Short mmCIF file of C-alpha atoms and ligand atoms in Angstrom, two decimals:
data_model
loop_
_atom_site.label_atom_id
_atom_site.label_comp_id
_atom_site.label_asym_id
_atom_site.label_seq_id
_atom_site.Cartn_x
_atom_site.Cartn_y
_atom_site.Cartn_z
CA MET M 1 143.59 117.01 89.79
CA LYS M 2 140.77 119.41 90.65
CA GLN M 3 139.61 119.23 94.30
CA TYR M 4 136.12 119.90 95.59
CA ASN M 5 134.54 121.33 98.72
CA VAL M 6 132.28 118.57 99.99
CA ALA M 7 129.61 118.75 102.73
CA VAL M 8 128.08 115.69 104.38
CA ALA M 9 124.64 116.50 105.86
CA GLY M 10 123.64 113.89 108.46
CA ALA M 11 127.32 113.15 109.09
CA THR M 12 126.78 111.63 112.56
CA GLY M 13 124.27 109.05 111.28
CA ALA M 14 124.79 105.48 110.08
CA VAL M 15 124.85 106.59 106.42
CA GLY M 16 126.73 109.90 106.91
CA ASN M 17 129.48 108.24 108.93
CA GLU M 18 129.94 105.66 106.17
CA MET M 19 130.02 108.43 103.54
CA VAL M 20 133.00 110.02 105.30
CA LYS M 21 134.72 106.60 105.39
CA VAL M 22 134.02 105.89 101.71
CA LEU M 23 135.25 109.37 100.64
CA GLU M 24 138.51 108.62 102.48
CA GLU M 25 138.91 105.02 101.24
CA ARG M 26 138.28 105.95 97.60
CA LYS M 27 140.51 109.05 97.85
CA PHE M 28 137.77 111.32 96.57
CA PRO M 29 139.44 114.66 95.69
CA VAL M 30 138.20 116.63 98.71
CA LYS M 31 139.61 120.12 99.21
CA ASN M 32 137.60 120.86 102.35
CA LEU M 33 135.15 118.57 104.16
CA THR M 34 132.23 120.17 106.04
CA LEU M 35 130.33 117.92 108.46
CA LEU M 36 126.72 118.88 109.20
CA ALA M 37 124.12 117.42 111.57
CA SER M 38 121.54 118.68 114.08
CA SER M 39 122.40 121.12 116.90
CA ARG M 40 122.63 118.01 119.19
CA SER M 41 125.89 117.02 117.50
CA VAL M 42 127.75 120.32 117.68
CA GLY M 43 130.99 119.60 119.57
CA LYS M 44 131.38 116.06 118.20
CA THR M 45 134.25 115.31 115.81
CA ILE M 46 134.72 112.77 113.03
CA THR M 47 138.16 111.76 111.74
CA PHE M 48 138.90 112.21 108.02
CA HIS M 49 142.38 111.37 106.67
CA GLY M 50 143.74 111.56 110.24
CA GLU M 51 142.25 114.97 111.00
CA ASP M 52 139.45 115.47 113.57
CA ILE M 53 136.77 117.62 111.94
CA GLY M 54 134.13 119.33 114.10
CA VAL M 55 130.44 118.79 113.32
CA GLN M 56 128.49 121.98 112.59
CA GLU M 57 124.76 122.59 112.76
CA LEU M 58 122.99 122.27 109.39
CA LYS M 59 121.69 125.75 108.56
CA GLU M 60 120.49 127.71 105.56
CA ASP M 61 123.92 129.34 105.11
CA SER M 62 125.88 126.05 105.41
CA PHE M 63 126.45 125.69 101.65
CA LYS M 64 128.39 128.81 100.64
CA ASP M 65 131.41 127.61 98.62
CA ILE M 66 130.30 123.94 98.76
CA ASP M 67 130.56 122.10 95.40
CA ILE M 68 128.99 118.75 96.35
CA GLY M 69 126.53 117.99 99.19
CA LEU M 70 126.05 114.37 100.27
CA PHE M 71 122.73 114.33 102.14
CA SER M 72 121.25 111.79 104.59
CA PRO M 73 119.60 113.84 107.37
CA GLY M 74 116.13 112.26 106.90
CA GLY M 75 113.39 113.01 104.37
CA SER M 76 111.83 116.13 105.91
CA VAL M 77 115.23 117.75 106.52
CA SER M 78 116.37 117.02 102.96
CA LEU M 79 113.09 118.35 101.62
CA LYS M 80 113.89 121.71 103.24
CA PHE M 81 117.67 121.94 102.85
CA ALA M 82 118.49 120.21 99.52
CA PRO M 83 116.82 122.97 97.42
CA ILE M 84 118.56 125.63 99.58
CA ALA M 85 121.93 123.95 98.96
CA ALA M 86 121.21 123.57 95.24
CA ALA M 87 120.22 127.26 95.00
CA SER M 88 123.63 128.21 96.38
CA GLY M 89 125.31 126.34 93.51
CA CYS M 90 126.10 123.02 95.12
CA VAL M 91 125.11 119.69 93.50
CA VAL M 92 123.16 117.67 96.08
CA ILE M 93 123.26 113.86 96.10
CA ASP M 94 120.34 113.00 98.37
CA ASN M 95 119.93 109.63 100.08
CA THR M 96 116.35 110.12 101.25
CA SER M 97 113.10 109.29 99.46
CA ALA M 98 112.14 113.01 99.35
CA PHE M 99 112.84 113.63 95.64
CA ARG M 100 113.31 110.17 94.12
CA MET M 101 110.15 110.06 92.04
CA GLU M 102 110.21 113.67 90.83
CA PRO M 103 110.40 113.51 87.02
CA ASP M 104 113.07 116.23 86.72
CA ILE M 105 115.35 114.67 89.34
CA PRO M 106 117.61 111.80 88.25
CA LEU M 107 117.54 108.58 90.31
CA VAL M 108 120.89 106.95 89.77
CA VAL M 109 122.70 103.65 90.22
CA PRO M 110 125.98 104.17 88.30
CA GLU M 111 126.21 100.55 87.07
CA VAL M 112 122.69 100.84 85.61
CA ASN M 113 121.84 104.38 84.44
CA GLU M 114 124.88 106.60 84.96
CA HIS M 115 123.84 108.68 81.92
CA ALA M 116 120.90 110.09 83.95
CA ILE M 117 123.42 112.15 86.00
CA ALA M 118 123.42 114.62 83.08
CA GLN M 119 119.94 115.70 84.26
CA HIS M 120 121.44 117.14 87.50
CA THR M 121 121.46 120.56 85.86
CA LYS M 122 117.64 120.75 86.04
CA ARG M 123 117.25 121.06 89.84
CA GLY M 124 120.81 120.63 91.17
CA ILE M 125 119.70 117.45 92.96
CA ILE M 126 120.45 113.79 92.19
CA SER M 127 118.59 111.15 94.19
CA ASN M 128 120.17 107.99 95.52
CA PRO M 129 117.63 105.16 95.37
CA ASN M 130 116.36 103.04 98.26
CA CYS M 131 118.88 100.43 99.46
CA SER M 132 116.73 97.39 98.57
CA THR M 133 116.09 98.79 95.09
CA ILE M 134 119.77 99.50 94.41
CA GLN M 135 121.03 95.96 94.97
CA MET M 136 118.13 94.45 93.01
CA VAL M 137 118.65 96.60 89.90
CA VAL M 138 122.44 96.12 89.95
CA ALA M 139 121.83 92.35 89.65
CA LEU M 140 118.84 92.51 87.28
CA LYS M 141 120.12 95.08 84.75
CA PRO M 142 122.29 92.61 82.72
CA LEU M 143 119.46 90.05 82.76
CA HIS M 144 116.91 92.65 81.63
CA ASP M 145 119.19 93.70 78.76
CA ALA M 146 119.47 90.05 77.66
CA ALA M 147 115.91 88.75 78.01
CA LYS M 148 113.63 91.70 78.99
CA ILE M 149 111.95 91.43 82.37
CA LYS M 150 108.14 91.10 82.38
CA ARG M 151 107.50 90.75 86.12
CA ILE M 152 109.41 90.80 89.43
CA VAL M 153 108.16 89.37 92.74
CA VAL M 154 110.55 90.37 95.53
CA SER M 155 110.61 89.66 99.27
CA THR M 156 113.25 91.39 101.36
CA TYR M 157 115.04 90.54 104.61
CA GLN M 158 116.32 93.97 105.69
CA ALA M 159 118.93 94.73 108.34
CA VAL M 160 118.20 97.07 111.24
CA SER M 161 121.03 99.44 110.20
CA GLY M 162 118.61 100.61 107.46
CA THR M 163 116.68 102.38 110.24
CA GLY M 164 119.82 104.14 111.56
CA GLN M 165 122.00 104.20 114.68
CA LYS M 166 119.08 103.98 117.14
CA ALA M 167 117.83 100.73 115.61
CA ILE M 168 121.31 99.13 115.77
CA LYS M 169 121.34 99.95 119.50
CA GLU M 170 117.77 98.64 119.93
CA LEU M 171 118.63 95.20 118.50
CA GLU M 172 121.83 95.02 120.59
CA GLY M 173 119.91 96.08 123.72
CA GLN M 174 117.08 93.58 123.17
CA VAL M 175 119.47 90.66 122.60
CA LEU M 176 121.38 91.54 125.80
CA ALA M 177 118.16 92.04 127.79
CA ILE M 178 116.74 88.67 126.69
CA TYR M 179 120.08 86.96 127.43
CA ASN M 180 120.08 88.51 130.93
CA MET M 181 116.35 87.80 131.46
CA LYS M 182 115.53 91.52 131.72
CA THR M 183 112.57 93.39 130.18
CA ILE M 184 113.23 94.46 126.59
CA GLU M 185 112.92 98.10 125.46
CA LYS M 186 110.92 98.91 122.30
CA LYS M 187 111.40 102.45 121.01
CA VAL M 188 112.24 102.23 117.31
CA TYR M 189 110.02 99.35 116.11
CA PRO M 190 106.44 98.65 117.24
CA HIS M 191 107.40 95.05 118.15
CA GLN M 192 110.41 93.17 119.47
CA ILE M 193 112.97 92.87 116.63
CA ALA M 194 115.37 90.45 118.39
CA PHE M 195 114.66 86.85 117.29
CA ASN M 196 111.72 88.10 115.22
CA CYS M 197 110.72 89.25 111.69
CA LEU M 198 108.54 92.31 111.14
CA PRO M 199 106.60 92.49 107.83
CA HIS M 200 106.51 96.26 108.20
CA ILE M 201 109.06 98.82 106.89
CA ASP M 202 108.09 102.49 106.74
CA SER M 203 104.40 103.34 107.05
CA PHE M 204 101.32 101.54 105.71
CA LEU M 205 99.29 102.97 102.82
CA ASP M 206 95.53 102.49 102.32
CA SER M 207 96.35 99.81 99.71
CA GLY M 208 97.81 97.58 102.45
CA TYR M 209 101.33 97.96 101.04
CA THR M 210 104.04 99.85 102.92
CA LYS M 211 105.85 102.90 101.54
CA GLU M 212 109.06 100.80 101.45
CA GLU M 213 107.32 98.26 99.18
CA MET M 214 106.11 100.99 96.84
CA LYS M 215 109.63 102.52 96.72
CA MET M 216 110.83 99.19 95.26
CA VAL M 217 107.96 99.09 92.74
CA ASN M 218 108.30 102.68 91.49
CA GLU M 219 112.07 103.20 91.72
CA THR M 220 112.84 99.96 89.83
CA LYS M 221 110.81 101.14 86.82
CA LYS M 222 112.40 104.61 86.89
CA ILE M 223 116.00 103.32 87.09
CA LEU M 224 115.52 100.59 84.46
CA GLU M 225 113.62 103.19 82.37
CA ASP M 226 110.83 100.71 81.68
CA ASP M 227 107.32 101.30 83.03
CA SER M 228 106.09 98.06 81.48
CA ILE M 229 107.87 95.91 84.11
CA ALA M 230 105.38 94.62 86.70
CA VAL M 231 106.89 94.71 90.21
CA THR M 232 105.37 93.54 93.49
CA ALA M 233 107.18 93.55 96.84
CA THR M 234 106.99 92.42 100.47
CA THR M 235 109.57 94.14 102.68
CA VAL M 236 110.52 92.61 106.02
CA ARG M 237 112.81 93.81 108.84
CA VAL M 238 114.94 90.99 110.29
CA PRO M 239 117.34 90.86 113.27
CA VAL M 240 120.49 91.31 111.17
CA PHE M 241 122.83 94.28 111.78
CA TYR M 242 124.24 94.91 108.27
CA GLY M 243 123.23 93.56 104.86
CA HIS M 244 119.86 93.33 103.14
CA SER M 245 118.95 89.97 101.54
CA GLU M 246 116.30 89.46 98.87
CA SER M 247 114.42 86.55 97.36
CA VAL M 248 113.75 87.64 93.78
CA ASN M 249 111.47 85.86 91.31
CA VAL M 250 111.76 87.14 87.75
CA GLU M 251 109.69 86.35 84.67
CA PHE M 252 111.33 87.18 81.32
CA GLU M 253 109.97 87.72 77.81
CA ARG M 254 112.70 85.57 76.26
CA GLU M 255 114.58 82.46 77.31
CA LEU M 256 117.28 82.91 79.98
CA THR M 257 118.66 79.72 81.49
CA PRO M 258 120.42 79.74 84.89
CA ASP M 259 123.74 79.14 83.06
CA MET M 260 123.14 82.10 80.74
CA ALA M 261 122.26 84.27 83.77
CA ARG M 262 125.39 83.14 85.65
CA LYS M 263 127.57 83.95 82.62
CA LEU M 264 126.09 87.46 82.38
CA LEU M 265 126.38 88.09 86.14
CA LYS M 266 130.02 86.95 86.23
CA LYS M 267 130.98 89.90 84.04
CA ALA M 268 128.43 92.41 85.35
CA PRO M 269 129.86 95.54 87.02
CA GLY M 270 129.47 95.58 90.81
CA VAL M 271 128.24 91.96 90.96
CA LYS M 272 129.85 88.86 92.48
CA LEU M 273 128.36 85.45 91.79
CA ILE M 274 128.39 82.96 94.70
CA ASP M 275 126.38 80.04 93.43
CA ASP M 276 127.56 76.59 94.45
CA PRO M 277 124.79 75.44 96.81
CA LYS M 278 126.01 71.83 97.03
CA LYS M 279 129.16 73.21 98.71
CA ASN M 280 126.94 75.47 100.90
CA LYS M 281 128.06 78.48 98.88
CA TYR M 282 125.50 81.24 98.46
CA PRO M 283 125.42 84.94 99.43
CA LEU M 284 125.15 85.75 103.15
CA ALA M 285 124.49 89.09 104.86
CA ILE M 286 127.40 88.59 107.28
CA ASP M 287 129.80 88.09 104.34
CA ALA M 288 128.43 91.08 102.39
CA ALA M 289 128.74 93.43 105.39
CA GLY M 290 131.55 95.93 104.84
CA LYS M 291 131.91 94.95 101.15
CA ASP M 292 131.14 96.93 98.02
CA ASP M 293 129.72 94.28 95.68
CA THR M 294 126.20 92.96 95.24
CA TYR M 295 126.21 89.19 95.68
CA VAL M 296 123.93 86.86 93.69
CA GLY M 297 123.32 83.12 94.09
CA ARG M 298 120.71 80.34 94.34
CA ILE M 299 119.90 80.92 90.64
CA ARG M 300 117.35 78.33 89.57
CA VAL M 301 114.47 77.81 87.13
CA ASP M 302 110.95 78.83 88.05
CA ASP M 303 109.05 76.34 85.90
CA THR M 304 105.62 77.73 86.82
CA VAL M 305 106.03 80.27 83.99
CA LYS M 306 107.54 79.99 80.47
CA TYR M 307 110.78 81.86 81.19
CA GLY M 308 111.31 82.31 84.92
CA LEU M 309 114.21 82.40 87.38
CA ASN M 310 114.51 82.61 91.15
CA MET M 311 117.57 84.09 92.84
CA TRP M 312 118.97 85.42 96.12
CA ILE M 313 120.57 88.89 96.15
CA VAL M 314 122.57 90.34 99.08
CA ALA M 315 124.48 93.62 99.61
CA ASP M 316 125.62 95.91 102.42
CA ASN M 317 122.69 98.33 102.72
CA ILE M 318 124.79 101.12 104.21
CA ARG M 319 127.56 100.84 101.58
CA LYS M 320 126.14 99.92 98.14
CA GLY M 321 122.63 100.66 99.44
CA ALA M 322 123.52 104.21 100.47
CA ALA M 323 126.98 105.73 101.10
CA LEU M 324 129.01 103.95 98.41
CA ASN M 325 126.37 104.45 95.70
CA ALA M 326 126.24 108.18 96.57
CA VAL M 327 130.03 108.55 96.38
CA GLN M 328 130.08 106.60 93.07
CA ILE M 329 127.54 109.11 91.73
CA ALA M 330 129.82 111.95 92.92
CA GLU M 331 132.82 110.30 91.20
CA ALA M 332 130.96 110.01 87.88
CA LEU M 333 129.64 113.57 88.31
CA ILE M 334 133.09 115.16 88.63
CA LYS M 335 134.60 112.95 85.92
CA LYS M 336 131.99 113.41 83.21
CA TYR M 337 129.15 115.78 84.08
CA LEU M 338 130.37 118.85 86.01
P1 NAP V 401 120.58 108.00 111.62
O1 NAP V 401 121.67 107.07 111.97
O2 NAP V 401 119.42 108.12 112.53
O3 NAP V 401 121.21 109.46 111.36
C1 NAP V 401 120.42 110.58 111.06
C2 NAP V 401 121.33 111.76 110.74
O4 NAP V 401 120.53 112.88 110.38
C3 NAP V 401 122.19 112.19 111.93
O5 NAP V 401 123.41 112.69 111.47
C4 NAP V 401 121.33 113.31 112.52
O6 NAP V 401 122.07 114.22 113.29
C5 NAP V 401 120.86 113.98 111.24
N1 NAP V 401 119.69 114.80 111.49
C6 NAP V 401 118.51 114.45 112.04
N2 NAP V 401 117.71 115.52 112.16
C7 NAP V 401 118.41 116.58 111.69
C8 NAP V 401 118.13 117.96 111.55
N3 NAP V 401 116.96 118.49 111.92
N4 NAP V 401 119.09 118.75 111.02
C9 NAP V 401 120.26 118.24 110.64
N5 NAP V 401 120.59 116.94 110.74
C10 NAP V 401 119.67 116.11 111.25
O7 NAP V 401 119.95 107.63 110.21
P2 NAP V 401 120.68 107.04 108.89
O8 NAP V 401 120.56 105.59 108.87
O9 NAP V 401 122.02 107.65 108.73
O10 NAP V 401 119.69 107.55 107.77
C11 NAP V 401 119.42 108.89 107.55
C12 NAP V 401 118.51 109.03 106.35
O11 NAP V 401 119.19 108.52 105.19
C13 NAP V 401 117.22 108.19 106.43
O12 NAP V 401 116.19 108.90 107.07
C14 NAP V 401 116.93 107.89 105.01
O13 NAP V 401 116.13 108.91 104.45
C15 NAP V 401 118.28 107.87 104.35
N6 NAP V 401 118.73 106.48 104.12
C16 NAP V 401 118.79 106.08 102.86
C17 NAP V 401 119.20 104.82 102.57
C18 NAP V 401 119.19 104.38 101.15
O14 NAP V 401 118.75 103.31 100.90
N7 NAP V 401 119.63 105.16 100.21
C19 NAP V 401 119.57 103.93 103.54
C20 NAP V 401 119.51 104.35 104.85
C21 NAP V 401 119.08 105.64 105.11
P3 NAP V 401 122.16 114.08 114.90
O15 NAP V 401 123.11 112.97 115.16
O16 NAP V 401 122.67 115.41 115.29
O17 NAP V 401 120.78 113.79 115.38
C1 3JM V 402 113.91 106.37 105.64
O1 3JM V 402 116.13 99.82 105.36
C2 3JM V 402 115.40 100.85 105.30
O2 3JM V 402 114.58 101.15 106.17
C3 3JM V 402 115.46 101.74 104.07
C4 3JM V 402 116.24 103.04 104.23
C5 3JM V 402 115.42 104.21 104.67
C6 3JM V 402 114.83 105.12 103.77
C7 3JM V 402 115.03 104.99 102.30
O3 3JM V 402 116.16 105.08 101.85
O4 3JM V 402 114.06 104.83 101.55
C8 3JM V 402 115.24 104.40 106.05
C9 3JM V 402 114.49 105.46 106.51
C10 3JM V 402 114.07 106.20 104.26
C11 3JM V 402 113.47 107.22 103.34
O5 3JM V 402 112.28 107.15 103.05
O6 3JM V 402 114.19 108.11 102.92
#
């Protein structure tokens, strides 16, 4: 089997660390793994298949001989370095929002629109969607194919790991401080996140929506390749470490009963149905953490419209929402498109 030189840019972060783990777990055919981060991380090592690999500083000449670059160093860093990497012949799979809505850059969730990977030849960059968008489209794709979605109203309950390592530490620190009756520290979020919910993810636009909310609106249409779908979102940060949860209300053009939806979701790729509320069985963030699937439950009729359903969708934001989806793109890329 052919092996590839792979670089992970942002390797010391929450997403980059998970990318190294997922590459190892899924036995991705890596010839040589290059780990890149800021100059602050030079000297650190990360273990891959039992070998301690040193972290190098991300620089313009980091991509000579690299075949695939898995990027999560933050939007502004990707904006600069992804085109440099692509120009040196490497295919970049970028986890940031920097290129997602560019028309000549594919935005891919393999279970939904794997065929779009073929467009990687245009700019040498493939974008990985936003975590909240990924899990929603994985669950909605089979329902859209069956009954065509007219409108989606989504509210999210997003884990702090979505903001990176510093936010995981901030929640831990605040919980401990409150427990020990000490003053809490607020550095990452503008308000206390422990025992609280913040209706604020990414920055606010003049419209009153946040950038995170507009990522869900715009990315959903691009991935489902249907601009006619109306999407509106409220995105909320909650004091959960791993796993984003979503309340999703969907209006369809044709009839789709809860039983029909359950039947479709049972056989949908990447989806697990947990829908037995009378036995207290429904998807939970703590159960989804560390898992690969997108979990769907609480499927019920919304009788305020002709054909409507409500549901609850949960996935690990760092795995399916970021690292796993990126590695799945890389797997499809080497199998069918390189
Ligand atoms: P994180 O834990 O804060 O890690 C950030 C990583 O970027 C670290 O490895 C950091 O290196 C590196 N970095 C920062 N500035 C750099 C620079 N100037 N040059 C090179 N490397 C630099 O954050 P994270 O949670 O892993 O997320 C990172 C990015 O991934 C986010 O900003 C976001 O764009 C994207 N993301 C996407 C999804 C998704 O839904 N697809 C989910 C989460 C995150 P040091 O350790 O050396 O500082
Ligand atoms: C910057 O949970 C989250 O906050 C979403 C993940 C995230 C993103 C993203 O993937 O859209 C965190 C920080 C970004 C970004 O804009 O790239």
